[in-house]
Amino acid sequence: MTSALALLGGPKSIDRPLELFQAMGEDEVEAAARVVRSGVLSAFIGAPGEFFLGGPEVRAFEAKAADYFGVKHAISVNSWTSGLICAIGAVGIAPGDEIITTPWTMSATAMAILHWNAIPVFADIDPVTFNIDPASVERCIGPKTKAIMAVDIFGQSADMVELRQIAERHNLALLSDTAQGPGAKVGNRFAGTVADIGGFSLNYHKHIHCGEGGVLVTDNDRLAERMQLLRNHAESVLKSDDPAEYVNMIGYNFRMGEIEAAIAALQLDKLKARVESRQRAARQLDEGLAGLEGLTTPQTTDGATHVYYVYGMKLDTEKLGVTREQLVAALQAEGVPGLFAGYQNLHLLPIFQHRIAYGPDHFPWSLASREIAYGPGTCPVAEELHTRSFMGLNLCMCEYPPEDVAAVITAFRKVWSGLGELRLR
Ligand SMILES: *Cc1c(COP(=O)(O)O)cnc(C)c1O
């Protein structure tokens, strides 16, 4: 005999707050104190010379990250949004160029494209992995397409083998937003490192963090240098007789502070264990939620590991006879934390509907040689998932020891056994 659903006045299934995730330890406290005591909170100088590449903590973190991820260059930045802007600028995108990306991502992925006066073109996503669909990418290619920006959404690599082949066939740069997937593998490499440029967010909500921050990774010396320039006032440092070298070298201050770098270096040591604990929680959920009618748990792809920034589920609401919103409300009422309905449909944002970015005259779309579609129906898979069938569980919000995962599973099972009550409402 199960009790009434909490949504309908019954007792909550999870009647205690689950332990929230704490990313910081005493070692981070000591590292921050050490930097503060040194008095040097940033050593960057936006001019040629020894400190153009930052101070000791920044350089140590970058060396450690390059080694960890197995790349030639790791370049720290003050946010991953800044990192995306550096990556796009470095590959030489020109105003009016098009970059193909996914609408199922955080807005910064697409805004970084607009920041170079380039035009985001949204390909649809795969209904199983939620990653950008290579076949749709191919259909989006036009004469002005210059790059593909893949996103390893929720912590699982996009299909980089297919995307690389498309990029080579059409002479496109391949970039990767792996903000949510540090530690994920694709083949024997880390996700993010198989693109021309990739990288990770270090903001508070991600697997590892230093408050705000990001790190770019690449094996390409020239791209690395261009990103270092963009990060730190390129125009006041760059000296070349070749005009081509000045393309996009309008610099920013995207420099990471020394405290953040010291913390980020320690967080890197914790990445493997942290990701493994989320994979354990996901496996427990997979087993505990198996067999619930109309619920599909995350699907993994061959040759890639998933680090479960989000545990992404799909609902067959026709089979269930209730709406997703009813179900989410019922689960939340039982005390399941970090649950959300839908994710992102960036192409439908007002900025794209109005095509208003820089000034009132539709720049950069005014440079386009063709009509770029952003209306409803442009990305039917992403739209269906967003409006009807997708439900995500934020696995980075809580610690999730096995007993807490078990409590979440019990709450799900209670709601499923109470579906009849919900349907009657
Ligand atoms: C978090 C995130 C970003 C932005 O990272 P910040 O460090 O917050 O600037 C970009 N893309 C994706 C997919 C993200 O999840």
Short mmCIF file of C-alpha atoms and ligand atoms in Angstrom, two decimals:
data_model
loop_
_atom_site.label_atom_id
_atom_site.label_comp_id
_atom_site.label_asym_id
_atom_site.label_seq_id
_atom_site.Cartn_x
_atom_site.Cartn_y
_atom_site.Cartn_z
CA MET A 1 0.00 0.00 0.00
CA THR A 2 1.57 3.26 -1.10
CA SER A 3 0.53 6.57 0.41
CA ALA A 4 -1.04 9.45 -1.48
CA LEU A 5 1.17 11.60 -3.64
CA ALA A 6 2.61 14.64 -1.86
CA LEU A 7 1.23 16.78 -4.68
CA LEU A 8 -2.26 15.61 -3.65
CA GLY A 9 -1.73 16.15 0.04
CA GLY A 10 0.08 12.94 1.04
CA PRO A 11 3.37 12.76 2.94
CA LYS A 12 6.61 13.65 1.13
CA SER A 13 8.70 10.71 0.00
CA ILE A 14 11.95 12.58 0.76
CA ASP A 15 11.30 14.34 4.06
CA ARG A 16 14.86 15.55 4.72
CA PRO A 17 17.00 17.92 2.68
CA LEU A 18 19.56 15.99 0.60
CA GLU A 19 23.15 16.97 1.27
CA LEU A 20 24.17 19.73 -1.11
CA PHE A 21 27.34 19.32 -3.09
CA GLN A 22 30.42 20.99 -1.61
CA ALA A 23 33.22 21.34 -4.14
CA MET A 24 35.71 23.14 -1.91
CA GLY A 25 37.98 21.64 0.72
CA GLU A 26 40.55 22.91 3.19
CA ASP A 27 43.25 22.64 0.51
CA GLU A 28 41.43 25.26 -1.58
CA VAL A 29 41.08 27.47 1.49
CA GLU A 30 44.83 27.23 2.06
CA ALA A 31 45.66 27.87 -1.59
CA ALA A 32 43.49 30.99 -1.65
CA ALA A 33 45.07 32.23 1.59
CA ARG A 34 48.55 31.58 0.22
CA VAL A 35 47.84 33.72 -2.85
CA VAL A 36 46.27 36.49 -0.79
CA ARG A 37 49.31 36.54 1.50
CA SER A 38 51.62 36.81 -1.52
CA GLY A 39 49.85 40.06 -2.38
CA VAL A 40 49.90 39.16 -6.09
CA LEU A 41 46.29 38.47 -7.02
CA SER A 42 47.04 38.79 -10.73
CA ALA A 43 50.38 39.18 -12.45
CA PHE A 44 49.13 39.66 -16.00
CA ILE A 45 50.38 42.65 -17.96
CA GLY A 46 48.81 43.58 -21.29
CA ALA A 47 52.15 44.37 -22.94
CA PRO A 48 55.06 42.37 -24.33
CA GLY A 49 57.28 40.85 -21.68
CA GLU A 50 57.51 38.28 -18.98
CA PHE A 51 54.01 38.71 -17.57
CA PHE A 52 52.04 38.78 -20.81
CA LEU A 53 51.17 35.14 -20.06
CA GLY A 54 50.27 35.74 -16.42
CA GLY A 55 51.70 34.89 -13.04
CA PRO A 56 52.94 31.69 -11.40
CA GLU A 57 49.54 30.27 -10.39
CA VAL A 58 48.03 30.84 -13.83
CA ARG A 59 50.99 29.24 -15.55
CA ALA A 60 51.11 26.31 -13.14
CA PHE A 61 47.40 25.65 -13.63
CA GLU A 62 47.76 25.79 -17.42
CA ALA A 63 50.74 23.40 -17.41
CA LYS A 64 48.81 21.01 -15.19
CA ALA A 65 45.67 21.21 -17.35
CA ALA A 66 47.64 20.62 -20.57
CA ASP A 67 49.23 17.56 -19.01
CA TYR A 68 45.96 16.30 -17.55
CA PHE A 69 43.95 16.59 -20.75
CA GLY A 70 46.84 15.45 -22.95
CA VAL A 71 47.09 18.56 -25.13
CA LYS A 72 49.90 20.84 -26.18
CA HIS A 73 48.25 24.01 -24.89
CA ALA A 74 45.83 24.85 -22.10
CA ILE A 75 44.89 28.53 -21.83
CA SER A 76 43.01 29.82 -18.81
CA VAL A 77 40.32 32.48 -19.11
CA ASN A 78 38.02 34.29 -16.69
CA SER A 79 34.96 32.36 -17.91
CA TRP A 80 34.15 29.77 -20.51
CA THR A 81 32.04 32.38 -22.29
CA SER A 82 35.32 34.28 -22.73
CA GLY A 83 36.91 31.03 -23.88
CA LEU A 84 34.29 30.56 -26.58
CA ILE A 85 34.86 34.13 -27.79
CA CYS A 86 38.64 33.49 -27.95
CA ALA A 87 38.16 30.23 -29.85
CA ILE A 88 35.89 31.74 -32.50
CA GLY A 89 38.07 34.80 -32.94
CA ALA A 90 41.22 32.70 -33.21
CA VAL A 91 40.02 30.59 -36.14
CA GLY A 92 39.61 33.77 -38.20
CA ILE A 93 35.84 34.07 -38.45
CA ALA A 94 34.81 37.16 -40.46
CA PRO A 95 31.64 39.29 -40.15
CA GLY A 96 28.76 37.58 -41.95
CA ASP A 97 30.36 34.13 -41.77
CA GLU A 98 28.12 31.36 -40.54
CA ILE A 99 28.84 28.90 -37.74
CA ILE A 100 26.66 25.86 -37.28
CA THR A 101 25.76 24.97 -33.72
CA THR A 102 23.04 23.39 -31.62
CA PRO A 103 20.00 25.10 -30.06
CA TRP A 104 20.15 22.65 -27.11
CA THR A 105 22.85 24.45 -25.15
CA MET A 106 23.50 27.40 -22.89
CA SER A 107 23.06 30.72 -24.67
CA ALA A 108 26.77 31.64 -24.49
CA THR A 109 27.56 29.06 -27.19
CA ALA A 110 25.58 31.06 -29.73
CA MET A 111 26.29 34.53 -28.32
CA ALA A 112 30.05 33.97 -28.71
CA ILE A 113 29.39 33.57 -32.45
CA LEU A 114 27.40 36.81 -32.60
CA HIS A 115 30.16 38.62 -30.72
CA TRP A 116 32.34 38.23 -33.84
CA ASN A 117 29.48 39.52 -36.01
CA ALA A 118 29.10 36.02 -37.35
CA ILE A 119 25.76 34.29 -37.75
CA PRO A 120 24.68 31.24 -35.76
CA VAL A 121 22.89 28.58 -37.81
CA PHE A 122 21.11 26.00 -35.71
CA ALA A 123 21.26 22.34 -36.65
CA ASP A 124 18.85 19.93 -35.00
CA ILE A 125 19.88 17.44 -32.34
CA ASP A 126 19.89 13.69 -31.99
CA PRO A 127 16.80 12.52 -30.06
CA VAL A 128 18.80 9.89 -28.16
CA THR A 129 21.99 11.71 -27.10
CA PHE A 130 20.65 15.30 -27.33
CA ASN A 131 23.88 16.23 -29.12
CA ILE A 132 24.09 18.04 -32.45
CA ASP A 133 22.99 15.75 -35.31
CA PRO A 134 25.73 15.46 -37.97
CA ALA A 135 23.19 14.84 -40.76
CA SER A 136 21.41 18.06 -39.83
CA VAL A 137 24.77 19.89 -39.71
CA GLU A 138 25.47 18.81 -43.27
CA ARG A 139 22.10 20.14 -44.41
CA CYS A 140 22.86 23.54 -42.83
CA ILE A 141 26.10 24.11 -44.73
CA GLY A 142 26.10 27.09 -47.10
CA PRO A 143 28.68 29.12 -49.00
CA LYS A 144 29.53 31.21 -45.94
CA THR A 145 29.79 28.39 -43.41
CA LYS A 146 33.18 28.51 -41.73
CA ALA A 147 32.95 26.38 -38.60
CA ILE A 148 30.99 23.86 -36.57
CA MET A 149 30.58 24.51 -32.86
CA ALA A 150 29.71 21.18 -31.26
CA VAL A 151 28.58 20.97 -27.64
CA ASP A 152 29.14 17.92 -25.43
CA ILE A 153 25.82 18.45 -23.77
CA PHE A 154 25.14 17.13 -20.27
CA GLY A 155 28.62 15.54 -20.23
CA GLN A 156 28.64 13.22 -23.23
CA SER A 157 30.71 13.84 -26.35
CA ALA A 158 29.03 14.80 -29.59
CA ASP A 159 29.73 12.53 -32.57
CA MET A 160 33.17 13.96 -33.24
CA VAL A 161 34.14 11.31 -35.79
CA GLU A 162 31.26 12.23 -38.09
CA LEU A 163 31.64 15.95 -37.40
CA ARG A 164 35.37 15.80 -38.20
CA GLN A 165 34.62 14.15 -41.54
CA ILE A 166 32.08 16.83 -42.39
CA ALA A 167 34.50 19.56 -41.31
CA GLU A 168 37.22 18.14 -43.54
CA ARG A 169 34.93 17.67 -46.51
CA HIS A 170 33.82 21.31 -46.36
CA ASN A 171 37.00 22.88 -45.01
CA LEU A 172 35.44 24.03 -41.74
CA ALA A 173 36.98 24.62 -38.34
CA LEU A 174 35.68 22.23 -35.67
CA LEU A 175 35.17 23.72 -32.22
CA SER A 176 33.88 22.06 -29.10
CA ASP A 177 32.03 23.52 -26.13
CA THR A 178 32.76 20.91 -23.46
CA ALA A 179 31.67 23.21 -20.60
CA GLN A 180 29.62 20.39 -19.08
CA GLY A 181 31.93 17.49 -19.83
CA PRO A 182 35.42 17.76 -18.33
CA GLY A 183 36.64 14.23 -17.68
CA ALA A 184 34.39 12.60 -20.31
CA LYS A 185 36.20 10.41 -22.82
CA VAL A 186 35.76 9.98 -26.54
CA GLY A 187 37.78 7.03 -27.71
CA ASN A 188 41.00 7.18 -25.70
CA ARG A 189 41.03 10.98 -25.53
CA PHE A 190 39.27 13.50 -23.35
CA ALA A 191 36.15 15.11 -24.79
CA GLY A 192 37.01 18.65 -25.83
CA THR A 193 40.49 17.71 -27.05
CA VAL A 194 39.51 16.20 -30.41
CA ALA A 195 38.29 19.48 -31.87
CA ASP A 196 40.62 22.15 -33.29
CA ILE A 197 39.84 24.06 -30.10
CA GLY A 198 37.79 22.88 -27.14
CA GLY A 199 37.53 23.66 -23.49
CA PHE A 200 35.73 23.64 -20.20
CA SER A 201 33.83 25.95 -17.90
CA LEU A 202 35.01 26.38 -14.32
CA ASN A 203 31.95 28.24 -13.09
CA TYR A 204 30.34 27.44 -9.76
CA HIS A 205 27.74 25.08 -11.24
CA LYS A 206 30.07 22.83 -13.20
CA HIS A 207 31.85 19.56 -12.25
CA ILE A 208 34.94 21.40 -11.07
CA HIS A 209 35.09 25.11 -10.42
CA CYS A 210 36.96 28.13 -9.15
CA GLY A 211 33.93 30.45 -8.88
CA GLU A 212 34.19 31.82 -12.41
CA GLY A 213 36.68 30.59 -14.99
CA GLY A 214 37.37 28.48 -18.03
CA VAL A 215 40.17 26.73 -19.84
CA LEU A 216 40.78 26.35 -23.56
CA VAL A 217 42.60 23.33 -24.98
CA THR A 218 44.28 22.88 -28.37
CA ASP A 219 47.20 21.13 -30.02
CA ASN A 220 47.60 23.93 -32.54
CA ASP A 221 50.46 26.36 -31.75
CA ARG A 222 49.14 29.20 -33.89
CA LEU A 223 45.61 29.02 -32.51
CA ALA A 224 47.01 28.89 -28.98
CA GLU A 225 49.03 32.04 -29.56
CA ARG A 226 46.05 33.85 -31.07
CA MET A 227 43.91 32.92 -28.08
CA GLN A 228 46.59 34.15 -25.68
CA LEU A 229 46.59 37.42 -27.59
CA LEU A 230 42.81 37.76 -27.55
CA ARG A 231 42.77 37.08 -23.81
CA ASN A 232 45.15 39.92 -23.09
CA HIS A 233 44.90 43.07 -25.23
CA ALA A 234 46.21 41.61 -28.51
CA GLU A 235 46.48 45.00 -30.24
CA SER A 236 49.05 46.33 -27.81
CA VAL A 237 51.28 43.27 -28.11
CA LEU A 238 51.08 42.04 -31.70
CA LYS A 239 53.85 43.15 -34.08
CA SER A 240 53.90 41.73 -37.59
CA ASP A 241 54.51 42.93 -41.15
CA ASP A 242 51.84 40.57 -42.39
CA PRO A 243 48.39 42.23 -42.35
CA ALA A 244 46.77 38.79 -42.20
CA GLU A 245 48.14 38.41 -38.68
CA TYR A 246 45.88 41.22 -37.47
CA VAL A 247 42.63 39.49 -38.36
CA ASN A 248 40.40 39.52 -35.26
CA MET A 249 43.22 40.69 -33.01
CA ILE A 250 40.99 43.07 -31.09
CA GLY A 251 41.90 42.07 -27.59
CA TYR A 252 39.96 41.71 -24.38
CA ASN A 253 40.78 41.34 -20.75
CA PHE A 254 39.77 37.70 -20.25
CA ARG A 255 42.54 36.97 -17.74
CA MET A 256 42.10 34.55 -14.86
CA GLY A 257 43.16 35.72 -11.40
CA GLU A 258 45.83 33.97 -9.35
CA ILE A 259 43.39 32.84 -6.62
CA GLU A 260 41.12 31.23 -9.18
CA ALA A 261 44.08 29.55 -10.88
CA ALA A 262 45.37 28.14 -7.59
CA ILE A 263 41.91 26.76 -6.80
CA ALA A 264 41.39 25.44 -10.34
CA ALA A 265 44.66 23.49 -10.14
CA LEU A 266 43.46 21.72 -6.98
CA GLN A 267 40.04 21.08 -8.50
CA LEU A 268 41.71 19.31 -11.40
CA ASP A 269 43.13 16.75 -8.92
CA LYS A 270 39.57 16.06 -7.80
CA LEU A 271 37.98 15.75 -11.24
CA LYS A 272 38.40 11.99 -11.68
CA ALA A 273 36.85 11.03 -8.34
CA ARG A 274 34.07 13.59 -8.74
CA VAL A 275 33.11 12.34 -12.16
CA GLU A 276 33.24 8.73 -10.96
CA SER A 277 30.86 9.52 -8.11
CA ARG A 278 28.39 11.03 -10.58
CA GLN A 279 28.75 8.02 -12.85
CA ARG A 280 28.00 5.77 -9.85
CA ALA A 281 24.89 7.79 -9.04
CA ALA A 282 23.80 7.56 -12.68
CA ARG A 283 24.29 3.78 -12.76
CA GLN A 284 22.23 3.46 -9.60
CA LEU A 285 19.50 5.59 -11.15
CA ASP A 286 19.63 3.55 -14.39
CA GLU A 287 19.00 0.37 -12.40
CA GLY A 288 16.50 1.85 -9.96
CA LEU A 289 14.38 3.53 -12.63
CA ALA A 290 14.51 0.64 -15.10
CA GLY A 291 11.09 -0.63 -16.04
CA LEU A 292 9.17 2.53 -15.18
CA GLU A 293 6.67 2.77 -17.99
CA GLY A 294 7.13 5.64 -20.43
CA LEU A 295 10.49 6.73 -18.98
CA THR A 296 13.75 6.54 -20.94
CA THR A 297 16.94 6.97 -18.93
CA PRO A 298 20.13 8.45 -20.52
CA GLN A 299 21.58 6.47 -23.39
CA THR A 300 25.33 6.24 -23.78
CA THR A 301 27.13 5.98 -27.10
CA ASP A 302 29.80 3.46 -28.08
CA GLY A 303 33.32 4.61 -27.43
CA ALA A 304 32.34 7.57 -25.25
CA THR A 305 31.90 7.98 -21.51
CA HIS A 306 29.21 10.17 -19.99
CA VAL A 307 30.02 12.33 -16.95
CA TYR A 308 26.37 13.18 -16.14
CA TYR A 309 26.42 16.88 -15.52
CA VAL A 310 22.72 16.34 -16.16
CA TYR A 311 20.89 13.02 -16.02
CA GLY A 312 18.67 13.54 -19.08
CA MET A 313 15.43 11.58 -19.36
CA LYS A 314 12.59 11.32 -21.85
CA LEU A 315 8.92 10.80 -21.11
CA ASP A 316 6.28 9.19 -23.28
CA THR A 317 3.41 11.28 -21.93
CA GLU A 318 0.85 9.60 -24.18
CA LYS A 319 1.65 6.26 -22.61
CA LEU A 320 1.69 7.85 -19.15
CA GLY A 321 -1.59 9.69 -19.58
CA VAL A 322 -0.28 12.76 -17.71
CA THR A 323 1.64 15.82 -18.84
CA ARG A 324 5.32 16.25 -18.18
CA GLU A 325 4.51 19.31 -16.06
CA GLN A 326 2.22 17.24 -13.82
CA LEU A 327 4.88 14.61 -13.45
CA VAL A 328 7.65 17.09 -12.65
CA ALA A 329 5.41 18.84 -10.13
CA ALA A 330 4.59 15.50 -8.50
CA LEU A 331 8.28 14.53 -8.27
CA GLN A 332 9.26 17.94 -6.92
CA ALA A 333 6.49 17.72 -4.34
CA GLU A 334 7.96 14.38 -3.20
CA GLY A 335 11.20 16.26 -2.52
CA VAL A 336 13.32 15.40 -5.59
CA PRO A 337 15.81 18.27 -5.95
CA GLY A 338 17.33 19.63 -9.16
CA LEU A 339 14.61 18.37 -11.50
CA PHE A 340 13.61 20.45 -14.53
CA ALA A 341 11.32 20.18 -17.55
CA GLY A 342 12.69 21.03 -21.01
CA TYR A 343 16.07 22.63 -21.64
CA GLN A 344 16.94 25.13 -24.37
CA ASN A 345 15.66 26.11 -27.82
CA LEU A 346 18.08 28.93 -28.55
CA HIS A 347 16.83 29.46 -32.10
CA LEU A 348 13.49 30.58 -30.64
CA LEU A 349 15.00 33.30 -28.41
CA PRO A 350 13.63 36.77 -29.17
CA ILE A 351 17.08 37.94 -30.31
CA PHE A 352 16.87 35.48 -33.23
CA GLN A 353 13.18 36.04 -33.95
CA HIS A 354 13.83 39.79 -34.28
CA ARG A 355 17.35 39.40 -35.68
CA ILE A 356 18.47 42.31 -33.54
CA ALA A 357 22.01 42.21 -32.18
CA TYR A 358 24.28 45.17 -33.04
CA GLY A 359 22.34 48.35 -33.69
CA PRO A 360 18.77 48.44 -34.98
CA ASP A 361 19.51 47.39 -38.57
CA HIS A 362 19.75 43.63 -38.18
CA PHE A 363 23.53 43.47 -38.16
CA PRO A 364 25.13 40.92 -38.66
CA TRP A 365 22.19 39.26 -40.45
CA SER A 366 22.23 42.20 -42.88
CA LEU A 367 25.49 40.67 -44.19
CA ALA A 368 23.96 37.28 -44.89
CA SER A 369 23.78 35.94 -48.42
CA ARG A 370 20.80 33.77 -47.62
CA GLU A 371 17.82 33.62 -45.29
CA ILE A 372 18.72 31.88 -42.03
CA ALA A 373 15.72 30.16 -40.43
CA TYR A 374 15.02 30.53 -36.73
CA GLY A 375 11.27 30.02 -36.64
CA PRO A 376 9.35 27.19 -35.01
CA GLY A 377 9.92 24.00 -36.98
CA THR A 378 13.59 24.78 -37.67
CA CYS A 379 14.78 22.16 -35.17
CA PRO A 380 11.80 19.82 -34.65
CA VAL A 381 13.63 17.29 -32.46
CA ALA A 382 14.93 19.94 -30.07
CA GLU A 383 11.52 21.63 -30.03
CA GLU A 384 9.65 18.42 -29.23
CA LEU A 385 12.07 17.60 -26.40
CA HIS A 386 11.86 21.10 -25.00
CA THR A 387 8.10 21.47 -25.08
CA ARG A 388 6.97 17.91 -24.38
CA SER A 389 9.23 15.03 -23.52
CA PHE A 390 12.52 16.04 -21.89
CA MET A 391 13.11 16.05 -18.16
CA GLY A 392 16.54 16.55 -16.58
CA LEU A 393 17.99 15.91 -13.16
CA ASN A 394 20.92 18.09 -12.13
CA LEU A 395 23.43 15.62 -10.71
CA CYS A 396 25.91 18.31 -9.64
CA MET A 397 23.62 19.91 -7.11
CA CYS A 398 23.83 17.29 -4.35
CA GLU A 399 26.48 14.95 -3.00
CA TYR A 400 24.37 11.88 -3.84
CA PRO A 401 25.70 9.14 -1.61
CA PRO A 402 23.92 5.83 -2.45
CA GLU A 403 21.22 6.33 0.21
CA ASP A 404 20.25 9.69 -1.30
CA VAL A 405 20.10 8.26 -4.82
CA ALA A 406 17.95 5.48 -3.37
CA ALA A 407 15.63 8.10 -1.87
CA VAL A 408 15.23 9.74 -5.30
CA ILE A 409 14.46 6.35 -6.86
CA THR A 410 11.84 5.66 -4.18
CA ALA A 411 10.23 9.02 -4.92
CA PHE A 412 10.08 8.23 -8.65
CA ARG A 413 8.57 4.81 -7.98
CA LYS A 414 5.97 6.33 -5.67
CA VAL A 415 4.92 8.86 -8.31
CA TRP A 416 4.72 6.15 -10.95
CA SER A 417 2.55 3.98 -8.74
CA GLY A 418 0.33 7.02 -8.16
CA LEU A 419 -0.11 7.84 -11.85
CA GLY A 420 -3.77 6.81 -11.58
CA GLU A 421 -4.37 9.51 -8.96
CA LEU A 422 -2.65 12.07 -11.15
CA ARG A 423 -4.70 11.13 -14.21
CA LEU A 424 -7.93 11.62 -12.29
CA ARG A 425 -7.03 15.21 -11.48
C1 LIG B 1 28.27 26.87 -18.45
C2 LIG B 1 28.26 26.82 -19.91
C3 LIG B 1 28.83 27.82 -20.71
C4 LIG B 1 29.36 29.11 -20.14
O1 LIG B 1 30.37 28.92 -19.22
P1 LIG B 1 30.75 30.13 -18.20
O2 LIG B 1 32.01 29.65 -17.57
O3 LIG B 1 29.62 30.26 -17.26
O4 LIG B 1 30.95 31.36 -19.00
C5 LIG B 1 28.85 27.65 -22.07
N1 LIG B 1 28.34 26.56 -22.65
C6 LIG B 1 27.76 25.57 -21.93
C7 LIG B 1 27.22 24.38 -22.64
C8 LIG B 1 27.68 25.67 -20.54
O5 LIG B 1 27.08 24.71 -19.84
#
